[in-house]
Tab-separated table of C-alpha atoms in Angstrom:
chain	number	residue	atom	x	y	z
A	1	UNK	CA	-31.986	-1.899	-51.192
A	2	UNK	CA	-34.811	-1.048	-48.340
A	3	UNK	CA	-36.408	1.893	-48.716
A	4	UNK	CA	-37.099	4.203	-46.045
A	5	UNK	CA	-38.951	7.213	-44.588
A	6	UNK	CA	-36.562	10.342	-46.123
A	7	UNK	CA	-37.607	12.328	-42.696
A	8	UNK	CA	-36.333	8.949	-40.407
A	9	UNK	CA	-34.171	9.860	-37.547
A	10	UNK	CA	-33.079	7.390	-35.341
A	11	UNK	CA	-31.588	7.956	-32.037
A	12	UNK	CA	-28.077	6.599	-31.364
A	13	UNK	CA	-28.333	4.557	-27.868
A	14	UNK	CA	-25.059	5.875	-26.713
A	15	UNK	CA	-24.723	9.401	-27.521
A	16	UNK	CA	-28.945	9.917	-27.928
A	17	UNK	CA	-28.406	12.148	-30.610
A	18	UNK	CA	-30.762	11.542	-33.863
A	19	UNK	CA	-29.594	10.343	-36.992
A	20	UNK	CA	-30.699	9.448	-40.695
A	21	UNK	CA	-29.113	5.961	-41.799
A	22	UNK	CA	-28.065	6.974	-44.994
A	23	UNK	CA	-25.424	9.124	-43.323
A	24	UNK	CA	-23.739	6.581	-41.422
A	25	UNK	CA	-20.434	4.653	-42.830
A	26	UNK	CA	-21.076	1.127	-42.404
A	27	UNK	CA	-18.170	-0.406	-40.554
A	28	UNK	CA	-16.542	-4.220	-39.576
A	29	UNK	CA	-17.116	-5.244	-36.100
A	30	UNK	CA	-14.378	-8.256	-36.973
A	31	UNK	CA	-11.725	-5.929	-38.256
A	32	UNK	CA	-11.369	-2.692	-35.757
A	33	UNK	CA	-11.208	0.597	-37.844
A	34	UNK	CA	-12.417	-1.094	-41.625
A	35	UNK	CA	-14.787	1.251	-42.893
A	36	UNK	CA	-16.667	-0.807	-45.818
A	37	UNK	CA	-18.777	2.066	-47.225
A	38	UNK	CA	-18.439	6.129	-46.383
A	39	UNK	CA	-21.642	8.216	-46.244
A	40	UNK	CA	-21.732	9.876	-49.569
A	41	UNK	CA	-21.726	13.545	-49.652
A	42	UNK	CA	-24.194	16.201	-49.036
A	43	UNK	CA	-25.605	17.498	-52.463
A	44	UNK	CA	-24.366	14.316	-54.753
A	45	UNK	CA	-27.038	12.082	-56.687
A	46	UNK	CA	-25.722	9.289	-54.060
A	47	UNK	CA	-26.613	11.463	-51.399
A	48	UNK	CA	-30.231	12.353	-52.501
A	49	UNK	CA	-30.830	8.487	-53.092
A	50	UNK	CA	-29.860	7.638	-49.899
A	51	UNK	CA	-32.547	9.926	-48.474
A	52	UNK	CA	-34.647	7.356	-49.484
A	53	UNK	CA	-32.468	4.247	-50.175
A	54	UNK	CA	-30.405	2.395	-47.946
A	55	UNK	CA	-27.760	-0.351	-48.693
A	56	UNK	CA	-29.020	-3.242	-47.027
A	57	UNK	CA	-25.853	-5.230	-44.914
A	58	UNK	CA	-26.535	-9.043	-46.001
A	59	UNK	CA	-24.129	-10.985	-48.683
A	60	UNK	CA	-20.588	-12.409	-48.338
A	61	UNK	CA	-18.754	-9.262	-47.881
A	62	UNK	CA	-20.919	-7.893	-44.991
A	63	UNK	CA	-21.772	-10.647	-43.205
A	64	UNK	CA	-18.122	-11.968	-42.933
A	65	UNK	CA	-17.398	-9.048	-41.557
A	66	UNK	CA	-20.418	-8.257	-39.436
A	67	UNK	CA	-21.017	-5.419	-40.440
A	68	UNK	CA	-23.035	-2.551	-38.930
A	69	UNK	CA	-23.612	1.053	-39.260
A	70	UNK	CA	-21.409	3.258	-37.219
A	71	UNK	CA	-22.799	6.648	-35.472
A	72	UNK	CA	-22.525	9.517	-37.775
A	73	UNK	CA	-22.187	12.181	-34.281
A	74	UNK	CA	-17.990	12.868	-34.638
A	75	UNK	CA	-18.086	12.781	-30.872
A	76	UNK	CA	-19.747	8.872	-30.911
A	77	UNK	CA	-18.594	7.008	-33.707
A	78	UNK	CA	-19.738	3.746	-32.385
A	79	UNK	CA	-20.554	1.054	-33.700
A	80	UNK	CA	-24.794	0.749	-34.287
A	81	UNK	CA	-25.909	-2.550	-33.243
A	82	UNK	CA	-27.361	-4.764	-36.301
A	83	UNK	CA	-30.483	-3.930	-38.024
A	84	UNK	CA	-31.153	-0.219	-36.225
A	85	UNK	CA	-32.210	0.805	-39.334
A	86	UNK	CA	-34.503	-2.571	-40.538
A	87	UNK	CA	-37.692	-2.136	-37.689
A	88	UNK	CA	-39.004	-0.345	-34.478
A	89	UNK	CA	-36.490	0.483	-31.587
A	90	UNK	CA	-38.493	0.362	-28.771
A	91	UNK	CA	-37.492	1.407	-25.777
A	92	UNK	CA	-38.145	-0.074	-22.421
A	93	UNK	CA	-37.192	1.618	-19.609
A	94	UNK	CA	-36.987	-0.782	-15.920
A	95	UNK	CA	-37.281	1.490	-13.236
A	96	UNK	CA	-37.234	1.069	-9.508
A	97	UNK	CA	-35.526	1.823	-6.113
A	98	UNK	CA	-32.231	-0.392	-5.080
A	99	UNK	CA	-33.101	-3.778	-4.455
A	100	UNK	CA	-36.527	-3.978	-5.770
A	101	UNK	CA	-35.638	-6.577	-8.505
A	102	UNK	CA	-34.797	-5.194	-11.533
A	103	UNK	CA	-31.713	-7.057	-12.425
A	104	UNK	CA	-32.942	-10.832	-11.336
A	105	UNK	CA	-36.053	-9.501	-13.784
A	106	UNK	CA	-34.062	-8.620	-16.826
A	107	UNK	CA	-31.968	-11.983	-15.953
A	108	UNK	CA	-35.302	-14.533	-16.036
A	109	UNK	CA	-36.898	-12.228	-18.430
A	110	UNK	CA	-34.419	-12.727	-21.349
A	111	UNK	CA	-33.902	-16.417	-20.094
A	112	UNK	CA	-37.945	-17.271	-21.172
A	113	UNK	CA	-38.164	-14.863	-24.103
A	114	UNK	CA	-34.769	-17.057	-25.619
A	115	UNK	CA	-36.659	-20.387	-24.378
A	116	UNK	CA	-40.351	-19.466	-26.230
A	117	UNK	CA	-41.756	-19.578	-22.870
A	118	UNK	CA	-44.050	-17.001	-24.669
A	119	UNK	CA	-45.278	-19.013	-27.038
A	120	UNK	CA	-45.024	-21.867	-24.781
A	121	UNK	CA	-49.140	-23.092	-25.370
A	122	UNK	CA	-49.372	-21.509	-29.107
A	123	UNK	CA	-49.217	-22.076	-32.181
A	124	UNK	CA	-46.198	-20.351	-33.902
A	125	UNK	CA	-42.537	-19.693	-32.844
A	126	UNK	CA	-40.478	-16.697	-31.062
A	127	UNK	CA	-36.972	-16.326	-31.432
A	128	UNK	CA	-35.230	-13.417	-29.078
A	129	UNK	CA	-31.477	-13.136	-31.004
A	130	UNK	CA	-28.479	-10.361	-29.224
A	131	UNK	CA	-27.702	-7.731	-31.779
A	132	UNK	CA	-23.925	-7.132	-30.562
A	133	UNK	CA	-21.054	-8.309	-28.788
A	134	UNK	CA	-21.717	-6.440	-25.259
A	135	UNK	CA	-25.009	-7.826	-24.975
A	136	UNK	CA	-23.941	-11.242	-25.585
A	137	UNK	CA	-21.471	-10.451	-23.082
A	138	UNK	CA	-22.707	-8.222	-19.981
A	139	UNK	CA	-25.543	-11.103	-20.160
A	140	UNK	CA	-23.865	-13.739	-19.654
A	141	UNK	CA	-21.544	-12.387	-17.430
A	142	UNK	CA	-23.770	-9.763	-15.187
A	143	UNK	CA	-26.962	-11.827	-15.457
A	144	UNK	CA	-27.218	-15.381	-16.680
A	145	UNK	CA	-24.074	-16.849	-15.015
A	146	UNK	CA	-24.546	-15.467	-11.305
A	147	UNK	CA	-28.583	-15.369	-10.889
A	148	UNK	CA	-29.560	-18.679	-13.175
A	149	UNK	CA	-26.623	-21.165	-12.951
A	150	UNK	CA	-25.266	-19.800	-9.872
A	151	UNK	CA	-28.481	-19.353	-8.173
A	152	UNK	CA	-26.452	-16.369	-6.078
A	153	UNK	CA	-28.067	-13.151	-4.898
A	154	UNK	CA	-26.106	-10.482	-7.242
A	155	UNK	CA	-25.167	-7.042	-5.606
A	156	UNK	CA	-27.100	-4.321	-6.094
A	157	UNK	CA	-26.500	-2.657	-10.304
A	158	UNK	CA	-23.180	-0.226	-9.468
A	159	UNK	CA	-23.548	4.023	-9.450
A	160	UNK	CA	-23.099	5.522	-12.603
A	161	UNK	CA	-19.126	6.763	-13.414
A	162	UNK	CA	-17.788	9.965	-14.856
A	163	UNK	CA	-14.967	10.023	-17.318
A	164	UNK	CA	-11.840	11.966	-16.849
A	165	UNK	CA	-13.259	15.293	-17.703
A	166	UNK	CA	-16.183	14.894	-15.501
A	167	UNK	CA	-19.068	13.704	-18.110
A	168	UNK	CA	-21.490	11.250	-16.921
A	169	UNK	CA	-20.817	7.485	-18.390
A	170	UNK	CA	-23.905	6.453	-19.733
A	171	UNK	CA	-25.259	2.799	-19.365
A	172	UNK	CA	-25.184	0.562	-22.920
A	173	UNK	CA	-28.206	-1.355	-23.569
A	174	UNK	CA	-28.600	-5.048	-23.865
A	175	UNK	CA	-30.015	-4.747	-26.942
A	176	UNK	CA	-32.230	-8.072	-28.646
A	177	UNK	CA	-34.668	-8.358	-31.973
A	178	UNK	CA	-37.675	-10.406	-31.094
A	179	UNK	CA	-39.405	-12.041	-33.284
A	180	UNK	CA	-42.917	-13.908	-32.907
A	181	UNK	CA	-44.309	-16.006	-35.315
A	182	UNK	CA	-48.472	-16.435	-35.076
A	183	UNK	CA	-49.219	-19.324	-37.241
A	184	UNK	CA	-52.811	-18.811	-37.030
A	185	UNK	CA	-52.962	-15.188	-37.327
A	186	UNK	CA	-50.350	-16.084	-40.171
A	187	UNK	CA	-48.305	-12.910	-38.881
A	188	UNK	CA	-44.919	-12.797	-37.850
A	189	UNK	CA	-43.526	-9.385	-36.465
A	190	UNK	CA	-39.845	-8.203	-35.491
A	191	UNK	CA	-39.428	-5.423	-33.008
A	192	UNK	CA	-35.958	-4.121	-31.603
A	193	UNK	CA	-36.296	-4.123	-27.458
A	194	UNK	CA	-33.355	-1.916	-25.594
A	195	UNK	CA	-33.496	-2.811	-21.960
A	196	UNK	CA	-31.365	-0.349	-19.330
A	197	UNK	CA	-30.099	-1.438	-16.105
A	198	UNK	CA	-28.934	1.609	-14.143
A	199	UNK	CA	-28.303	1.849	-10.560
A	200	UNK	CA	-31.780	2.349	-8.307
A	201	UNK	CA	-30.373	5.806	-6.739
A	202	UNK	CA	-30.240	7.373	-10.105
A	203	UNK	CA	-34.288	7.174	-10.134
A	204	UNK	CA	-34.691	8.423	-6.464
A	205	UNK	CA	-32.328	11.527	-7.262
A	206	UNK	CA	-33.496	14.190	-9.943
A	207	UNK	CA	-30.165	15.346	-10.829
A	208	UNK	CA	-28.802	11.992	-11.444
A	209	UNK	CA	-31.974	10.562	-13.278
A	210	UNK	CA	-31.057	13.116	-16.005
A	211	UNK	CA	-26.958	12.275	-16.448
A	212	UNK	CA	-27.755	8.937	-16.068
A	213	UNK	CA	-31.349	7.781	-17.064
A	214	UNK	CA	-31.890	9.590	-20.027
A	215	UNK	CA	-33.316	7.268	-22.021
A	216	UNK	CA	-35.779	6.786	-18.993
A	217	UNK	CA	-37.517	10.309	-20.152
A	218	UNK	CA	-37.933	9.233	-23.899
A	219	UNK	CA	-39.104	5.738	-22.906
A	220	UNK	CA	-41.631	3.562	-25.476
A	221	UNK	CA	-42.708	1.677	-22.415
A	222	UNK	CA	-42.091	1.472	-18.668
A	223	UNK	CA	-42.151	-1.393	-16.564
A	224	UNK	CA	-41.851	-0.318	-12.885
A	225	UNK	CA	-40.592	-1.653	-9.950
A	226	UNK	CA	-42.525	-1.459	-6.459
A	227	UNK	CA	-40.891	-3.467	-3.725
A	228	UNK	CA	-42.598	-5.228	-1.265
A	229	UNK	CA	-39.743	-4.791	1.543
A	230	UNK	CA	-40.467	-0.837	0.802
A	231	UNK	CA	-44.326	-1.439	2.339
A	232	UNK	CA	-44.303	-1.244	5.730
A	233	UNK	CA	-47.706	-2.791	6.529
A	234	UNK	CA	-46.310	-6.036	4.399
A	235	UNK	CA	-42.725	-5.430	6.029
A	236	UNK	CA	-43.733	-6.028	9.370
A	237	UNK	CA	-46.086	-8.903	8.533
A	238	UNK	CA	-43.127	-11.002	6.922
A	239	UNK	CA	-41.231	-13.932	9.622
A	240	UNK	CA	-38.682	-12.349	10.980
A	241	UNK	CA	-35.950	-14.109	8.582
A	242	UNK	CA	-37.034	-12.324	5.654
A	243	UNK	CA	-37.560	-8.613	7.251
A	244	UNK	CA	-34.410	-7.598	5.592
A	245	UNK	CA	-33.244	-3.968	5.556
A	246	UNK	CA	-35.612	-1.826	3.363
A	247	UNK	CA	-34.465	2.170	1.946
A	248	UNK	CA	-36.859	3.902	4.486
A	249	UNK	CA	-37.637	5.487	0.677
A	250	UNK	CA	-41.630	4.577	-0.010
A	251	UNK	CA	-42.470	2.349	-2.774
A	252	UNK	CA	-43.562	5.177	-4.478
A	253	UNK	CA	-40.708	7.338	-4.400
A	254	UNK	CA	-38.881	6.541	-7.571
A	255	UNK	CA	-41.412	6.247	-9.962
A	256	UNK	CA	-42.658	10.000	-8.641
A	257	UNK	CA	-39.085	11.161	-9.067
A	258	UNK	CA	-39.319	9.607	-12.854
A	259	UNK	CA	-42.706	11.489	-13.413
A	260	UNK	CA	-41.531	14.495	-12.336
A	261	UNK	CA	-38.608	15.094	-14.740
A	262	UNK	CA	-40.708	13.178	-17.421
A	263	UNK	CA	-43.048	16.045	-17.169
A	264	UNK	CA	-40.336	18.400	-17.718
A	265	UNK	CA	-39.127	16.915	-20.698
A	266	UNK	CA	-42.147	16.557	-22.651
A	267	UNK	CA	-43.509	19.937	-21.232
A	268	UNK	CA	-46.693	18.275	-19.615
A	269	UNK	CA	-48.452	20.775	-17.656
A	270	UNK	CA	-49.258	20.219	-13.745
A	271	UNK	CA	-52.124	18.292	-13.321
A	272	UNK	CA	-51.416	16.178	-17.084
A	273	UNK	CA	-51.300	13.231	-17.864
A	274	UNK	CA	-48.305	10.718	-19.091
A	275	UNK	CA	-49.082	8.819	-21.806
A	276	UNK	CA	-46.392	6.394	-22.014
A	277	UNK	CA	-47.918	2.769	-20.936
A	278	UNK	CA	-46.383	1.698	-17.567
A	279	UNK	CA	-46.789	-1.342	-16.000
A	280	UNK	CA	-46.559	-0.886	-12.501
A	281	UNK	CA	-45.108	-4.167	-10.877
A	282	UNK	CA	-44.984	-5.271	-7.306
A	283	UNK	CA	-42.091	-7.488	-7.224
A	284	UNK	CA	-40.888	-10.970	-4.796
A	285	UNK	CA	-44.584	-11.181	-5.139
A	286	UNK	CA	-43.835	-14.827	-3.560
A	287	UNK	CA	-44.293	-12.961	-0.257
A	288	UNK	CA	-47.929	-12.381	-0.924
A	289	UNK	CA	-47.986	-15.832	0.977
A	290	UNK	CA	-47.009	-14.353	3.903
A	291	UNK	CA	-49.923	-10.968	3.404
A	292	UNK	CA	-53.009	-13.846	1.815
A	293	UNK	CA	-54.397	-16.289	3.943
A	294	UNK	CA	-53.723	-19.766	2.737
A	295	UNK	CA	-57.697	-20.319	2.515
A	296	UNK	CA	-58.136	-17.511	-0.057
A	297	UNK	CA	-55.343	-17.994	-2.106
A	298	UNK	CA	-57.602	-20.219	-4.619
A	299	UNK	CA	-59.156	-17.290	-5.533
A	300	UNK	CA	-56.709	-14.879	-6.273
A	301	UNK	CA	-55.518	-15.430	-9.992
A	302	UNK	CA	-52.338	-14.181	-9.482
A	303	UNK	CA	-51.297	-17.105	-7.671
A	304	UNK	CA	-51.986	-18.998	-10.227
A	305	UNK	CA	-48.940	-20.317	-13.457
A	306	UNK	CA	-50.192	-18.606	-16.766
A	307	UNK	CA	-50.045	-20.495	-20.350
A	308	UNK	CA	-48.861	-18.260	-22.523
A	309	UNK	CA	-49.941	-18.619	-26.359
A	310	UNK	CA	-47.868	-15.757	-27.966
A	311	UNK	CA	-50.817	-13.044	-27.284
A	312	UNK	CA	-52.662	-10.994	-24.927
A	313	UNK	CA	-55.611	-12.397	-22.637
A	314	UNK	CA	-56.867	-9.218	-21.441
A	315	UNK	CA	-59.427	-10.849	-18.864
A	316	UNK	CA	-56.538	-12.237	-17.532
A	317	UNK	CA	-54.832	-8.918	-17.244
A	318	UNK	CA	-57.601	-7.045	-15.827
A	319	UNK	CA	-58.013	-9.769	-12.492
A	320	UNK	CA	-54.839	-9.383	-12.198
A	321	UNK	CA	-54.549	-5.243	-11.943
A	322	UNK	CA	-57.945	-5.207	-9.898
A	323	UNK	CA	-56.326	-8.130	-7.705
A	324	UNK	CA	-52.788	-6.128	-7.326
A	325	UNK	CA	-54.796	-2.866	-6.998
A	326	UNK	CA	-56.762	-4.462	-3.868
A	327	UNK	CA	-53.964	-5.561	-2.094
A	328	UNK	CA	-52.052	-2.321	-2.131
A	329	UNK	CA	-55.424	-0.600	-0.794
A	330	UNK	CA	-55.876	-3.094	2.012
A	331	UNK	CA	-51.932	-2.656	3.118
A	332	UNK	CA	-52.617	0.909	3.202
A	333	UNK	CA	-50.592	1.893	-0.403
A	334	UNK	CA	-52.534	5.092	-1.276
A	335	UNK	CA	-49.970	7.275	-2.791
A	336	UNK	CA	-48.989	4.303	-5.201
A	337	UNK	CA	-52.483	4.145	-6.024
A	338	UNK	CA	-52.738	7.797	-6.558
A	339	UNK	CA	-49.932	8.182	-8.637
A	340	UNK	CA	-51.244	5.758	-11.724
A	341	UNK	CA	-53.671	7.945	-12.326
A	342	UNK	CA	-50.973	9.995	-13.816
A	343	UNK	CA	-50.643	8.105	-16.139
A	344	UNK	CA	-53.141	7.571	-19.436
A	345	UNK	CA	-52.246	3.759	-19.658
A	346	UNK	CA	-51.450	2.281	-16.286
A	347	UNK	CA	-51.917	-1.481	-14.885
A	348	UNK	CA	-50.736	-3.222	-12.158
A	349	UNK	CA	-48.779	-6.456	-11.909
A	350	UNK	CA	-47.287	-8.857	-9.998
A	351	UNK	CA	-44.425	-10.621	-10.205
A	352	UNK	CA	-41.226	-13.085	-8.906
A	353	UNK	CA	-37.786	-13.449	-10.812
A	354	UNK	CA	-36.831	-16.277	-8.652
A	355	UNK	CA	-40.526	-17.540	-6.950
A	356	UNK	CA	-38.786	-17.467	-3.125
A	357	UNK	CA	-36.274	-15.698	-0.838
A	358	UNK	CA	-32.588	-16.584	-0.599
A	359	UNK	CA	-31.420	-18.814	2.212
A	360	UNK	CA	-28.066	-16.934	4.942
A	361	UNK	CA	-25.754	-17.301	2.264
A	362	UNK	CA	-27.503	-15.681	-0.477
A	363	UNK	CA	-28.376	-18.624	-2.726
A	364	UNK	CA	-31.874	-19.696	-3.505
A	365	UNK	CA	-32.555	-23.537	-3.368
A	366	UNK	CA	-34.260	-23.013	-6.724
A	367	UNK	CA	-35.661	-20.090	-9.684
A	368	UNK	CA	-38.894	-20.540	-10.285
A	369	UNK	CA	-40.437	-17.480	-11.933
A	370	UNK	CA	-43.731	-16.829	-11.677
A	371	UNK	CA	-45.543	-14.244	-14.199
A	372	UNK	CA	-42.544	-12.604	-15.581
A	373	UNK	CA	-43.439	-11.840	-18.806
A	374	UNK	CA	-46.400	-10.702	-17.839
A	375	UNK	CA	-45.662	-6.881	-17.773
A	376	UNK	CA	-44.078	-7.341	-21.036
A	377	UNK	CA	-46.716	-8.760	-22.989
A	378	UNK	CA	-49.023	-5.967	-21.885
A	379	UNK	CA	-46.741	-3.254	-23.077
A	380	UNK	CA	-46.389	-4.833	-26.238
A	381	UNK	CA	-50.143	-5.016	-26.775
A	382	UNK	CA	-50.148	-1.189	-25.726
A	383	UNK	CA	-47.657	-0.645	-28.777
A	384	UNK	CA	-49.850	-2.473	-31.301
A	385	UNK	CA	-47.122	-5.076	-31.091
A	386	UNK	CA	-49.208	-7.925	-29.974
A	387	UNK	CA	-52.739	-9.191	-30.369
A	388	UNK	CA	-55.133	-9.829	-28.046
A	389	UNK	CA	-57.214	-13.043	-27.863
């Protein structure tokens, strides 16, 4: 049996209400309803050990009926995904207006994390593996399927619902362990990520960011979304084929919304600072072509194809931000420049889910990320996940 921390609380990613494991019945996800073991009760020798010790859900009878631990809040009850209890949960919320990129990015992100694009130049081995059904699912179905076989432009993520009595439907995670394997560090280490992909109104509209985007305000890490199309000095720079219809929000706008309400949450006082790392991204950075002149592109490095080797290169990473940060000065971004320095840990990134635009019918000829895991990798470093090199 694993032990564990007797003051643990994990939060449920449905209802967000905290929990110890050793009060949860562990249920089947094969047979609907099949409670294998009940939470023993308060004040019983079982009870006191499982303050400490927790049943651990491998063997024949568990495994054949993949089982989990079910949410101990009477008004949840669902079903945990696997191994909540086993190593970090970390958070990562993907924030950004509608149509900056968010849900081609969680498509091609997931796509190289299961390939080992990662570790693609290193020595060791990463394995990204779904921890439940919807994931498996709403992937292949919302993400995989349209953006990378289909190579179609998907609609922008849907508003969020309310049930029958009015409550605000909150969005499931995809929810994957990760796993990386350093062969010369001779280190292997396993990490829960939740990714949320909520509709881009819910982070330009306080009210909503708090029904719907919860989990936004008790993030581990934030990757944000700047869009390109949202820049008018780059907007009207673009041919004329690719000036699409922008917001008329700035590219700003969200992630000031976000700050906002996070400083509400965690009572940060005006003029604080936000110490959750946030990797501000400028994504369909493939129209940087249009904004560099061909002659200097040679010397900007974010033009260039990483290799990555399963850890941080943090000279890499600091061209990179200083590269990002110049171009947003020279188009005339101030406020997005102004609003980093809310934040403790801030750096700036670049990036491309599919590496061009989409042709009149809304298919692209071709998906050729560029840098996508970049943003990633630097948030892991940030939560000692990583190493650097």
């Amino acid at each position: 049996m694993p032990f564990i921390n007797p003051f643990a609380k994990i939060r449920c990613p449905y209802c967000l209400q905290p929990f110890h494991p050793g009060d949860c019945p562990i249920v089947s996800t094969v047979n609907q309803g099949k409670v294998l073991r009940f939470p023993p009760a308060p004040k019983t020798l079982e009870y006191t050990r499982s303050r400490t010790w927790i049943e651990e859900l491998t063997g024949p009878e568990f495994t054949s009926e993949l089982a989990t631990r079910q949410c101990p809040n009477p008004d949840c009850q669902k079903a945990l995904f696997e191994n909540i209890e086993m190593c970090d949960n970390i958070n990562i919320a993907i924030i950004g207006d509608a149509s900056s990129g968010k849900t081609h990015f969680i498509a091609v992100l997931i796509d190289q994390l299961k390939r080992g694009v990662l570790m693609q130049n290193g020595n060791g081995h990463v394995r990204l593996m779904h921890l439940n059904r919807f994931t498996s699912e709403a992937y292949r179905t919302i993400y995989q399927e349209p953006i990378l076989r289909d190579r179609t432009v998907v609609a922008a993520t849907a508003r969020g619902r309310y049930d029958a009595v009015g409550r605000a439907i909150r969005a499931e995670p995809l929810v994957y362990q990760l796993s990386i394997q350093d062969n010369d560090a001779n280190t292997t280490n396993t990490i829960n990520l939740l990714l949320y992909d909520i509709a881009g109104e819910n982070f330009v509209d306080n009210n909503l960011l708090v029904l719907f985007g919860e989990h936004v305000l008790r993030a581990d890490g934030i990757i944000y979304f700047a869009d390109p199309m949202d820049m008018p000095n780059i907007h009207q720079q673009l041919p004329g084929h690719l000036q699409t219809a922008i917001t008329g929000r700035k590219a700003e706008e969200a992630l000031s919304t976000v700050m906002f309400r996070m400083e509400q949450y965690n009572k940060i006082r005006i003029g604080g600072t936000i110490d959750i790392p946030t990797a501000i991204t400028v994504s369909k950075s493939d129209l940087f072509q249009y904004i560099i002149p061909r002659q200097e592109w040679p010397h900007y490095w974010l033009m260039y194809k990483p290799a990555y080797d399963g850890r941080i290169h943090l000279e890499d990473i600091r061209r990179i931000d200083q590269e990002v940060r110049y171009i947003l000065k020279q188009q005339g971004e101030y406020p997005l420049l102004q609003i980093s320095k809310r934040f403790e840990q801030a750096s700036f990134f670049a990036v491309s889910a599919t590496g061009n635009a989409p042709d009149n019918h809304n298919k692209y000829s071709r998906i050729e990320p560029h840098r996508c895991l970049d943003p990633l990798i630097w948030l892991l470093w940030r939560l000692n996940f990583l190493e650097a090199r």
